[in-house]
Short mmCIF file of C-alpha atoms in Angstrom, two decimals:
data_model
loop_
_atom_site.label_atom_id
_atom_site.label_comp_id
_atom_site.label_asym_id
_atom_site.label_seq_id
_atom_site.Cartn_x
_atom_site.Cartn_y
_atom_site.Cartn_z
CA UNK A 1 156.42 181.85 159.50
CA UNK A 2 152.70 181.38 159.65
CA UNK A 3 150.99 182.33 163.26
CA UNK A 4 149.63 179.67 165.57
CA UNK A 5 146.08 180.50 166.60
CA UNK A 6 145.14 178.58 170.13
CA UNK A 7 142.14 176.82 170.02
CA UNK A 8 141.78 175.67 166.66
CA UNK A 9 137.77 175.92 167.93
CA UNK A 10 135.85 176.59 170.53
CA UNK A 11 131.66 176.40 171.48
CA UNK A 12 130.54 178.69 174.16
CA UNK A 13 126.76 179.49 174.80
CA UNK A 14 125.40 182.88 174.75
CA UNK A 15 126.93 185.35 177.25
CA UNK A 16 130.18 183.33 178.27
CA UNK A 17 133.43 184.42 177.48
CA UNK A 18 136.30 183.38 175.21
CA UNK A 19 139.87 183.99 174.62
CA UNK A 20 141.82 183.40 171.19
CA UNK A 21 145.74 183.78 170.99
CA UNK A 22 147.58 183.86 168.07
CA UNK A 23 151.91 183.40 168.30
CA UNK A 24 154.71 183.87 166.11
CA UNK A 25 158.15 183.05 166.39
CA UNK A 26 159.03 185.85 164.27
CA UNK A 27 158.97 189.60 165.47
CA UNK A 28 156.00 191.89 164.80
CA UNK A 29 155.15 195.50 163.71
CA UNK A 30 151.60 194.44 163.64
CA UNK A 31 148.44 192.11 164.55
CA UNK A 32 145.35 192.51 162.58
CA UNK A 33 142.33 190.65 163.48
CA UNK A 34 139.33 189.31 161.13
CA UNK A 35 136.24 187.98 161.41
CA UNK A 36 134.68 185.47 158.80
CA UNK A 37 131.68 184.50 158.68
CA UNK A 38 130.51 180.99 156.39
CA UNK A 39 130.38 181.84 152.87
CA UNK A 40 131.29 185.89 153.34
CA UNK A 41 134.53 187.84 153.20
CA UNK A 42 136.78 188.46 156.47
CA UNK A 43 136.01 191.56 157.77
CA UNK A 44 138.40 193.40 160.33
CA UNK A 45 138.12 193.72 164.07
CA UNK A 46 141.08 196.09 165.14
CA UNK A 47 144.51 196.27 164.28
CA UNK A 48 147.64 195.95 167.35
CA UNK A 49 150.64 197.69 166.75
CA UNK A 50 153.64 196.66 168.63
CA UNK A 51 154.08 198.53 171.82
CA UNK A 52 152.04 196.29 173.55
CA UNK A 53 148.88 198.46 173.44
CA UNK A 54 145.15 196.85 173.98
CA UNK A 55 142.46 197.70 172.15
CA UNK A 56 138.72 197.72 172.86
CA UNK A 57 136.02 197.54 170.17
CA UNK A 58 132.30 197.13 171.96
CA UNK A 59 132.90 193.39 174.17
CA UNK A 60 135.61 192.74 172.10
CA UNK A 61 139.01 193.89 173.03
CA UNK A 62 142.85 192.63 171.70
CA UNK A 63 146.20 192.58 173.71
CA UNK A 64 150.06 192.36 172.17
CA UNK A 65 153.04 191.36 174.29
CA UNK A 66 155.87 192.02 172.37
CA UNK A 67 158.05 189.96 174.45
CA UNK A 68 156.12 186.89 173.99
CA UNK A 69 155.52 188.27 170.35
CA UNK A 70 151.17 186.94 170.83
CA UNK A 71 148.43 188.78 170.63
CA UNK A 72 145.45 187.39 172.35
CA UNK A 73 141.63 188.23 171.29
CA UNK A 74 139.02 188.36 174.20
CA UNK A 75 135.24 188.31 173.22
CA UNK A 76 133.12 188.84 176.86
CA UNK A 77 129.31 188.03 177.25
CA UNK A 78 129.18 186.15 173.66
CA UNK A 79 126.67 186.77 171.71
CA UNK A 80 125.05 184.86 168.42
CA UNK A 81 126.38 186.97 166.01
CA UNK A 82 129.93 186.84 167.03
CA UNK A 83 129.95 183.42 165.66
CA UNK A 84 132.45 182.68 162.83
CA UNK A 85 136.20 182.06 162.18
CA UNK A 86 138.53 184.45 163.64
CA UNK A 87 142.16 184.82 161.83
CA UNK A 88 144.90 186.51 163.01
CA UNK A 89 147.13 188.59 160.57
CA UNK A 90 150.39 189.08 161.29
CA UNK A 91 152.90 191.82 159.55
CA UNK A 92 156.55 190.90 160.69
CA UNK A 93 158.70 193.77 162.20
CA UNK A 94 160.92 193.66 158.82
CA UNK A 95 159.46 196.73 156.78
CA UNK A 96 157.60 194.70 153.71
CA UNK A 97 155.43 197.38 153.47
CA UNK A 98 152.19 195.58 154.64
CA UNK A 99 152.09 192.34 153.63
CA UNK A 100 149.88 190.12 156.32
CA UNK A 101 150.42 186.43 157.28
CA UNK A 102 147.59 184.79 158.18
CA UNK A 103 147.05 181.94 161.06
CA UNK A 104 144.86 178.87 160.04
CA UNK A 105 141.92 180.25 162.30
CA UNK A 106 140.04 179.49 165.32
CA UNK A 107 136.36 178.80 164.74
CA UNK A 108 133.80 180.19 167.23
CA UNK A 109 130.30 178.71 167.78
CA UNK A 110 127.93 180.76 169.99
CA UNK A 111 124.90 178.82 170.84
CA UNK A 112 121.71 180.14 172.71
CA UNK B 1 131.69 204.38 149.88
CA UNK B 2 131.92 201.33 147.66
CA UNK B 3 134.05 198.56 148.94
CA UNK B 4 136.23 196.59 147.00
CA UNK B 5 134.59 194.76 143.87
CA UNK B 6 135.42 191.07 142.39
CA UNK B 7 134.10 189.73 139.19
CA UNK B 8 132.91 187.11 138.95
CA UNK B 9 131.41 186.02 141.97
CA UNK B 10 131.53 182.52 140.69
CA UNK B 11 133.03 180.72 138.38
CA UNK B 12 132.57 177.42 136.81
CA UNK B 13 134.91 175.93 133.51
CA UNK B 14 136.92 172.90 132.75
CA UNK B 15 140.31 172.01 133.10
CA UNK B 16 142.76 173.66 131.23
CA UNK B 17 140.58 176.73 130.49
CA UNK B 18 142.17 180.33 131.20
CA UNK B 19 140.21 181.92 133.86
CA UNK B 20 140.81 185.64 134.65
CA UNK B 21 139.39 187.10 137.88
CA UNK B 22 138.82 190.77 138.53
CA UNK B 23 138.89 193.30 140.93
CA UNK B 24 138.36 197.08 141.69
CA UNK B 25 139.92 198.71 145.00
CA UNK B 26 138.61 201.10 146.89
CA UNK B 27 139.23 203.99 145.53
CA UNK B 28 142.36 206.02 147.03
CA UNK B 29 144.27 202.76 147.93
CA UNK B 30 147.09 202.01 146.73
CA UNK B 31 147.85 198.48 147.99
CA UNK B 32 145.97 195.54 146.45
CA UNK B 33 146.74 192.16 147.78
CA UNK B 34 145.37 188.64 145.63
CA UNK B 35 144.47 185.43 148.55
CA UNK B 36 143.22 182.52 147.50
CA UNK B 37 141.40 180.61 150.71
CA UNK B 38 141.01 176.45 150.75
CA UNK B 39 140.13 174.38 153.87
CA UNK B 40 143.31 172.75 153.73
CA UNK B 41 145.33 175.58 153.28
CA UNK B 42 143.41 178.53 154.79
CA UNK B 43 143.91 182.53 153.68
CA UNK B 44 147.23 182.34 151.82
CA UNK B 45 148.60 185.46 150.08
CA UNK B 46 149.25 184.79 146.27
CA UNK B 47 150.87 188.79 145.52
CA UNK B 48 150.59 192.36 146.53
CA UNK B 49 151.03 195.36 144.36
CA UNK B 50 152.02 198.90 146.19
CA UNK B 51 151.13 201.65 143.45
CA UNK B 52 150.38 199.33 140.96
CA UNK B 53 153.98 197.58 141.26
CA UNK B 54 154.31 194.02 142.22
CA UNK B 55 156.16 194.10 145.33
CA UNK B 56 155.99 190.35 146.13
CA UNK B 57 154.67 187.81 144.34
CA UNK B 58 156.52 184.63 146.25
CA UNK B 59 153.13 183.30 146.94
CA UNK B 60 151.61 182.93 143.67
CA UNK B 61 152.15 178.85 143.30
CA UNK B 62 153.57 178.53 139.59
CA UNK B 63 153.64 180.09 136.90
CA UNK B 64 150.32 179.22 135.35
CA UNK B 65 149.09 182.05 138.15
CA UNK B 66 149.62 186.05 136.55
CA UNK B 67 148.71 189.09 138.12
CA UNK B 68 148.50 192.79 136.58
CA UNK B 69 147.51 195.99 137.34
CA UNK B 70 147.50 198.22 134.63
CA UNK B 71 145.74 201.25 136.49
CA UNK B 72 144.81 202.34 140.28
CA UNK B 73 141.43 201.07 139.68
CA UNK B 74 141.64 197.68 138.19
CA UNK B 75 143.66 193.91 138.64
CA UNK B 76 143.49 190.76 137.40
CA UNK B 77 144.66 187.27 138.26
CA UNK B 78 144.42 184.70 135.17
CA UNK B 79 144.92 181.31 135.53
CA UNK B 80 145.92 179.18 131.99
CA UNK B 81 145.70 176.92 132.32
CA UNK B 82 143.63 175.83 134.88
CA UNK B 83 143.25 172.54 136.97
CA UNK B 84 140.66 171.04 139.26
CA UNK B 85 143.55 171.58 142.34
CA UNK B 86 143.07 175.39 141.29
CA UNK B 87 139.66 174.92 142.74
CA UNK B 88 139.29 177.74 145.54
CA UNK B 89 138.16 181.56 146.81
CA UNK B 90 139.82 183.67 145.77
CA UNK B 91 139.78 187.34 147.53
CA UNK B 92 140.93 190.49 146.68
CA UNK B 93 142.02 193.09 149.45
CA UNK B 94 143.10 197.09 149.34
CA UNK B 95 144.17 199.22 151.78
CA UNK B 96 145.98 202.68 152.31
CA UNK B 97 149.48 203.62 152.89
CA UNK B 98 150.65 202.52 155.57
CA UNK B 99 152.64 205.78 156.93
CA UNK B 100 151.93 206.48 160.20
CA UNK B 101 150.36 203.51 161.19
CA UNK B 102 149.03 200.58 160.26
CA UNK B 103 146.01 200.24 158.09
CA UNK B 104 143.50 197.62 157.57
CA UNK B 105 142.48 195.51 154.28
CA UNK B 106 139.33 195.53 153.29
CA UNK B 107 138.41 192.29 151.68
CA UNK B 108 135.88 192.05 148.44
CA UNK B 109 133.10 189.27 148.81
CA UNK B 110 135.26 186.97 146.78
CA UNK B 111 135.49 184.76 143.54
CA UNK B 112 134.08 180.93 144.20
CA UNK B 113 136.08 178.76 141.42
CA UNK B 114 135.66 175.65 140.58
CA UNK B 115 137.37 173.30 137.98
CA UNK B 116 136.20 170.69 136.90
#
């Protein structure tokens, strides 16, 4: 039931890009995305709703095919700060009311 | 706006102590979720309450692990007793209803335990 995040991590240097996916086999009302930074609390990115809509949040944006039930995170010209671990949260298409399952997380390094 | 609060921010005490963790949600939420977060397990959800009712507590491992919420305001997850495999952070999350849309959780800065 948990979420596979694809890569588990990835190093990029400043300004390249990266993309993060995140699968279930299970169908979704919702993908939430978080970013965690070493010793802080996850703090959220944007949320998908299934539909298949994209969202855009300054050079990070978020897709969600519903046929392939992923989500996949892109983060363009990378910058230090985006470093951390990103975690998918997934909310099955079951009406629980908001409960989130999250994926083991893919850690980012950005290096100058 | 205050975010959400967790007391202590860490906590240190032997096995088989009780240890009770706090936490105050934002204020006008009404769902409050309990993780605990280890390397080898990552974020897993431990319970959630919806208006102060526990709507699903399948993730709390045992039952050493309680969780209340006697007001809007205020939860607590004790631990009695405790043991060093308890060891972990522990993260409290609230968010609004959910009609309409989706809404995010917003995550308080954590409890650190360890047992020793």
């Amino acid at each position: 039931q948990q979420p596979v995040q694809s890569p588990q991590a990835v190093i990029l240097r400043e300004g390249e890009d990266a993309v993060i996916n995140c699968s279930s086999s299970k169908a979704l009302y919702s993908v939430h995305w978080y970013r965690q930074k070493h010793g802080e609390a996850p703090v959220f990115l944007m949320i998908l709703l299934k539909g298949g809509e994209q969202k855009g949040h300054e050079k990070i944006s978020a897709s969600f095919n519903e046929k392939k039930q992923q989500s996949s995170l892109y983060l363009t010209a990378s910058q230090l700060s985006y470093s951390g671990t990103y975690f998918c949260g997934t909310e099955l298409d079951d009406n629980q009311g908001g409960k989130l399952i999250f994926g083991q997380g893919t850690e980012l390094s950005v290096k100058p | 706006d205050a975010g959400v609060i967790q007391s202590p921010r860490h906590e240190v005490t032997e096995m088989g102590q009780e240890v009770t963790l706090r936490c105050k949600p934002i204020s006008g939420h009404d769902y409050l979720f309990w993780y605990r977060q280890t390397m080898m397990r990552g974020l897993e959800l431990l319970i959630y309450f919806n208006n102060n009712v526990p709507i699903d507590d399948s993730g709390m491992p045992e039952d050493r692990f309680s969780a209340k919420m006697p007001n809007a305001s205020f939860s607590t997850l004790k631990i009695q007793p405790s043991e060093p495999r308890d060891s972990a952070v522990y993260f409290c999350a609230s968010s609004t209803n959910r009609v309409g849309g989706n809404q995010p959780q917003h995550f308080g800065d954590g409890t650190r335990l360890s047992i020793l």
